Coordinates of C-alpha atoms in Angstrom, one line a residue:
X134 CA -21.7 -65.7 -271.5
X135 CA -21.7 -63.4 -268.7
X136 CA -24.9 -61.4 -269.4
X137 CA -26.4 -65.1 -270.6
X138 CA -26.1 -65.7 -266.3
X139 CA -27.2 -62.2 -265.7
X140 CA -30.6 -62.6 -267.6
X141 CA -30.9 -65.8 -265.7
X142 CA -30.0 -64.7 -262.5
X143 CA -32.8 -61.8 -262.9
X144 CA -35.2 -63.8 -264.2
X145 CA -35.1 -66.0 -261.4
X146 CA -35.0 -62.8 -259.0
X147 CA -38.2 -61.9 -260.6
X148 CA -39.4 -65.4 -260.0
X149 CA -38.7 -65.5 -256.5
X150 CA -40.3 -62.1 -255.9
X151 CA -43.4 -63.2 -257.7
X152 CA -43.6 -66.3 -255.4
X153 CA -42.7 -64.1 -252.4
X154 CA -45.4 -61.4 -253.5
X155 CA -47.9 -63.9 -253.9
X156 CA -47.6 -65.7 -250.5
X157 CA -47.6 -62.3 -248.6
X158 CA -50.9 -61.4 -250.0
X159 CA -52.3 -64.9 -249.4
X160 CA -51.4 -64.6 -246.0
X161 CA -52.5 -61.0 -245.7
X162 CA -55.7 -62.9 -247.0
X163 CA -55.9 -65.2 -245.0
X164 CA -55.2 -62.7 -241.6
X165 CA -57.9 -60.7 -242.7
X166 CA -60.4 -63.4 -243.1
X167 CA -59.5 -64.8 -239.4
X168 CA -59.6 -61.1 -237.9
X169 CA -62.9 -60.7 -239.7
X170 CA -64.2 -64.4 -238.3
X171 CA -62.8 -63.9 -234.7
X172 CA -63.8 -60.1 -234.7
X173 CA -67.9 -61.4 -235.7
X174 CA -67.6 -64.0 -233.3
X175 CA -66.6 -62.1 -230.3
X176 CA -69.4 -59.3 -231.2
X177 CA -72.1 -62.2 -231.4
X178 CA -71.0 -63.6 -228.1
X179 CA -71.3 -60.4 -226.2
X180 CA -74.9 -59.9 -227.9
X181 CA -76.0 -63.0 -226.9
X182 CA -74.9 -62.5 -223.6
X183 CA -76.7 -59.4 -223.5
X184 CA -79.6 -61.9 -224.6
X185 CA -82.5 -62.7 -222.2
X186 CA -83.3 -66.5 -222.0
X187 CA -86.3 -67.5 -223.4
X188 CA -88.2 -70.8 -222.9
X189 CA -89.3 -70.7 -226.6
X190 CA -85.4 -71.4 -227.4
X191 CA -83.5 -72.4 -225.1
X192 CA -82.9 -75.8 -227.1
X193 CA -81.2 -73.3 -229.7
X194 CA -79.4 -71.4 -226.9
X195 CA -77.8 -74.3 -225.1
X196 CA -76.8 -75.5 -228.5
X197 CA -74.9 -72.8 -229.5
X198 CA -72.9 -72.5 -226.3
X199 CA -71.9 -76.2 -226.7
X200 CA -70.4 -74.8 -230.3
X201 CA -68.7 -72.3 -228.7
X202 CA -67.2 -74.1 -226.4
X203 CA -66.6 -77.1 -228.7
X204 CA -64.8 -74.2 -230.4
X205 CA -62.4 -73.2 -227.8
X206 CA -60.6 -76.5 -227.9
X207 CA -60.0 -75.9 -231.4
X208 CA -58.8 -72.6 -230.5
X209 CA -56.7 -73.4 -227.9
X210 CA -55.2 -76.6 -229.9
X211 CA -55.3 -75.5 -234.2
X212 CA -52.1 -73.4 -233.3
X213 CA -50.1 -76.4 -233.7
X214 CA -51.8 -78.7 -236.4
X215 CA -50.7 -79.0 -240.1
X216 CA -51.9 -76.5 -242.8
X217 CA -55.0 -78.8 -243.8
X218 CA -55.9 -78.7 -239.8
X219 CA -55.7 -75.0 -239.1
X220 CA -57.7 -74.6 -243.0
X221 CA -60.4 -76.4 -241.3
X222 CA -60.1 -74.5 -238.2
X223 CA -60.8 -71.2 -239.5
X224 CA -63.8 -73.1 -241.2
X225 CA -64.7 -73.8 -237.5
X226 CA -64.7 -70.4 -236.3
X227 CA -66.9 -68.8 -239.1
X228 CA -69.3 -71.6 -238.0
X229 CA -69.7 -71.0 -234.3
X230 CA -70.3 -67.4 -235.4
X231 CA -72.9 -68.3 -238.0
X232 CA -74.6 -70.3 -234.8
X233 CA -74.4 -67.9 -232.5
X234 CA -75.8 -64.8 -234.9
X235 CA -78.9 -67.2 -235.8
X236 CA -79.8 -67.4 -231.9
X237 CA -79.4 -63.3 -231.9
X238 CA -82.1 -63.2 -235.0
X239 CA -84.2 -66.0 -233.1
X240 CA -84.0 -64.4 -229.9
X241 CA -84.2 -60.6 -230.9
X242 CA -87.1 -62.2 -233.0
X243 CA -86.1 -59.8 -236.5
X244 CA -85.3 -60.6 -239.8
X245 CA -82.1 -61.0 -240.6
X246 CA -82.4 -60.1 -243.9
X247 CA -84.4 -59.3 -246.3
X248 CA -83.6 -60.8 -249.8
X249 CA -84.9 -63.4 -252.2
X250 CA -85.5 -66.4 -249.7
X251 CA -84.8 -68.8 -252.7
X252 CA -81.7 -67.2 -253.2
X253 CA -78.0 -69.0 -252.2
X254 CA -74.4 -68.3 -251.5
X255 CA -73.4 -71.7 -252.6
X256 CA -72.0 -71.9 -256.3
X257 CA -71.2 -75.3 -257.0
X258 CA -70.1 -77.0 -253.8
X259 CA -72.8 -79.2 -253.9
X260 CA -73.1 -79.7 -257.5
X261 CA -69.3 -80.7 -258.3
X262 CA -70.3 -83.6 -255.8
X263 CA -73.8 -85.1 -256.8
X264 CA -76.3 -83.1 -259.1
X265 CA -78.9 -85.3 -256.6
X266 CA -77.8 -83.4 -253.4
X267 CA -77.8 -79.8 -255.7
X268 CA -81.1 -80.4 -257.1
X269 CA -82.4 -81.7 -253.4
X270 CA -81.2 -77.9 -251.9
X271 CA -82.7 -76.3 -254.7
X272 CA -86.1 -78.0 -253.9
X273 CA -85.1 -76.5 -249.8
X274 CA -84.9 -72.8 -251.1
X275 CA -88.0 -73.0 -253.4
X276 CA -89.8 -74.6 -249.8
X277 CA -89.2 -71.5 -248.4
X278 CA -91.8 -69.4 -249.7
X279 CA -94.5 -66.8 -248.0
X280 CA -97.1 -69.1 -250.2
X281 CA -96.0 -71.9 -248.9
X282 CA -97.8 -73.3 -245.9
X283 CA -95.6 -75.8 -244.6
X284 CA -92.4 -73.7 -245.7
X285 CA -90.7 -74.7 -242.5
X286 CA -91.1 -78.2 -242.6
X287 CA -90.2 -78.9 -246.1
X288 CA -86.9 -76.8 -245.7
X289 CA -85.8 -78.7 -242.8
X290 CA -86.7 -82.3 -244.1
X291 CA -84.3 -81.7 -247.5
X292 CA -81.8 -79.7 -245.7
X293 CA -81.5 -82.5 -243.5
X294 CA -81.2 -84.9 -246.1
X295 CA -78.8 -82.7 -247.6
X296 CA -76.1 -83.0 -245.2
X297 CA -76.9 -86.6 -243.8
X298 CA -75.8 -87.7 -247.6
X299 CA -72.9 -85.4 -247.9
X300 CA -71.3 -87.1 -245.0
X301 CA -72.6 -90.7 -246.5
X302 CA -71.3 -89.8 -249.5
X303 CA -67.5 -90.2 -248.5
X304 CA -68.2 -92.0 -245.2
X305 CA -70.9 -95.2 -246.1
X306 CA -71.1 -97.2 -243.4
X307 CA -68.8 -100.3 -245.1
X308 CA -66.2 -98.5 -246.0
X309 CA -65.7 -97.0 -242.6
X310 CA -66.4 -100.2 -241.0
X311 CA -63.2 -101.2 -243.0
X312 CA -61.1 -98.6 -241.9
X313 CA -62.6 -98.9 -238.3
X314 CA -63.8 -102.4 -237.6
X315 CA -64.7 -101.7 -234.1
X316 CA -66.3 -97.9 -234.0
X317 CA -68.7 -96.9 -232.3
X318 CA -72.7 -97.9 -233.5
X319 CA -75.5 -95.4 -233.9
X320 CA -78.7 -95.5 -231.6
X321 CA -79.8 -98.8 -233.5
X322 CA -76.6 -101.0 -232.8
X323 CA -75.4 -101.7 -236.1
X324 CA -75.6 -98.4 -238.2
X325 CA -71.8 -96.4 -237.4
X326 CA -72.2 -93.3 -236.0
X327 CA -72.1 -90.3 -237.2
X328 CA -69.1 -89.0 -234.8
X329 CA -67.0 -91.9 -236.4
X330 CA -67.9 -91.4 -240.3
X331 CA -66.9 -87.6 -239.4
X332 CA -63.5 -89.0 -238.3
X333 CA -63.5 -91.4 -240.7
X334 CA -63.2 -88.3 -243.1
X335 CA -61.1 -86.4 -241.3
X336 CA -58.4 -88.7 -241.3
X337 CA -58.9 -88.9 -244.8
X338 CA -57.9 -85.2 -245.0
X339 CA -55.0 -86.1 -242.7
X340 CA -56.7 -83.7 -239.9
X341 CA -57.8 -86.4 -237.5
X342 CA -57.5 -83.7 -234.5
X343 CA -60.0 -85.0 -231.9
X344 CA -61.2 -82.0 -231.0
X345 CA -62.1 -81.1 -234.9
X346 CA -63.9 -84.2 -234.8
X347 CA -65.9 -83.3 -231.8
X348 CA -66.5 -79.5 -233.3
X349 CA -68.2 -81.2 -236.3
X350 CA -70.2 -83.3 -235.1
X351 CA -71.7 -80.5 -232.2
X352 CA -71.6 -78.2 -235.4
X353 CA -74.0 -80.6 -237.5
X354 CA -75.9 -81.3 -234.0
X355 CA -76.5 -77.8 -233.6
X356 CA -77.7 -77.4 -237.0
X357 CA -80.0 -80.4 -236.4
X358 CA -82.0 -78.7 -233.7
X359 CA -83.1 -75.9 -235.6
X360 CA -84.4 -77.9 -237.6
X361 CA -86.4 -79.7 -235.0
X362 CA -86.9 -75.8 -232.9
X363 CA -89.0 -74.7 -236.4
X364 CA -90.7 -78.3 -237.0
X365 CA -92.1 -78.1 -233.5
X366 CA -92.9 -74.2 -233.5
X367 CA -94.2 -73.6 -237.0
X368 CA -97.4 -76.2 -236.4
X369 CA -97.5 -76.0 -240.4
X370 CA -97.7 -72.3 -240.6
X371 CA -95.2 -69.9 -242.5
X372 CA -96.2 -67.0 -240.7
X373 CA -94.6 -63.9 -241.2
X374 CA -92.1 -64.8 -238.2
X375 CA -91.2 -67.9 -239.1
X376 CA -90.1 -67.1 -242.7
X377 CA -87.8 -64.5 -242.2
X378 CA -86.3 -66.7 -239.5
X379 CA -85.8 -69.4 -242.4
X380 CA -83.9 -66.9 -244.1
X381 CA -81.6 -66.4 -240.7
X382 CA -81.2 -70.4 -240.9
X383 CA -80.6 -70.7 -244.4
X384 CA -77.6 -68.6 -244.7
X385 CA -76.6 -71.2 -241.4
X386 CA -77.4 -74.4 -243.4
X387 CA -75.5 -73.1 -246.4
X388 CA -72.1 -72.1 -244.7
X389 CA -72.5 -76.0 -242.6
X390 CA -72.9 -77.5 -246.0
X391 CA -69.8 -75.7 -247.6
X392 CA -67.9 -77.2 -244.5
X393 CA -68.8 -80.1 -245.0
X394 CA -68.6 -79.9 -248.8
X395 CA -64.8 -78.7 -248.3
X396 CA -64.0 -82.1 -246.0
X397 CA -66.3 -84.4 -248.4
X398 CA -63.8 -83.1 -251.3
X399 CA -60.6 -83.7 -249.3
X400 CA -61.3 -87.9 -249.4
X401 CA -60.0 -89.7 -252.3
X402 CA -62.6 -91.1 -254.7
X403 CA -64.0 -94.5 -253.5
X404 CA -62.6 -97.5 -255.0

């Protein structure tokens, strides 16, 4: 009877050390990943401040600096919030590095790299969600193509419509009416806006930190200009500039969509 309780006892000793070995490397995990994020962030910053100002993109500029400093607040606040807060918050901080490195490529006017455009980081975010929206950014990355001479334009357009549906797809306009019969309209008085559908999912996720809500919605804002820098600048043309900028933009577009793919999956299926 006695070595009966022994085995037991060491079999849950082993147990507990399993547990214990397997949260220390998540969180050595999850320490790296943050040092990594904060460490690229801080390096972008001081290059873009080494940056001159250009006319050409100062839309793209004064966008990112909004993220930024959209950013801080989360920064300053995340410390406190519940694990599915801070989870979003390191989400966050790769973003506003992912903006600011795009306005270093745009402004240093260099490709930032130099692999298959029509390639993708993105497995199945998008395709665990609708096979509509994954088939819609497949047709983006085929867009952007030397051969193609309205490359620009074609990315942007389904990109766009890429991540106006992911938040829709969670988020329709009803069903946060419901939740939130008096939010705030869109431009055209009776559509919601966007800031309250991305709030409407956060609370969903049981983050509903305010300044979260704010980051998003600068962070899909800021995305949303370069789309409209490139559909004003490219006049049509893929030229050899623009394309390898579209690479700089689509690595940007894919890391926005697997934020907002992440907080799209965090909301309960509609009823």
């Amino acid at each position: 009877m006695v070595n009966d309780y022994n085995r037991k006892v060491a079999a849950h000793n082993r147990e507990v050390k399993r547990a214990v070995d397997r949260y220390n490397r998540e969180v050595r995990a999850y320490n790296a990943r943050v040092r990594s994020n904060r460490q690229r962030l801080n390096a972008e910053i001081a290059r873009l401040n080494r940056q001159r100002s250009t006319t050409r993109y100062v839309t793209v500029q004064t966008s990112t600096v909004a993220l930024h400093t959209a950013y801080s607040r989360i920064d300053a606040q995340s410390e406190l919030w519940n694990e599915r807060g801070q989870e979003l918050a390191d989400f966050a901080e790769a973003e506003a590095a992912n903006s600011v490195h795009v306005a270093n490529v745009l402004l240093d006017e260099v490709a930032a790299d130099e692999e298959e455009a029509e390639g993708t980081s993105l497995t199945d975010e998008l395709s665990v969600l609708s096979t509509d929206l994954d088939s819609r950014w497949r047709g983006a990355l085929f867009a952007i193509n030397p051969r193609n001479p309205d490359a620009a334009r074609h990315f942007c357009t389904s990109a766009r419509e890429v991540i106006v549906e992911l938040i829709n797809m969670k988020a329709p306009d009803a069903v946060v009416l419901l939740a939130k019969p008096n939010c705030e309209r869109g431009p055209d008085g009776r559509a919601v806006a966007r800031r309250e559908k991305i709030g409407y999912l956060l609370d969903q996720n049981g983050a509903g930190y305010e300044s979260l809500g704010d980051f998003m919605e600068t962070d899909v804002n800021d995305v949303m200009n370069l789309f409209s820098q490139f559909n004003r600048g490219t006049h049509g043309t893929a030229g050899r500039f623009d394309v390898p900028a579209l690479r700089a933009i689509k690595h940007r577009v894919e890391a926005s969509i697997r934020f907002l793919s992440t907080l799209v999956q965090g909301v309960p299926p509609l009823g």
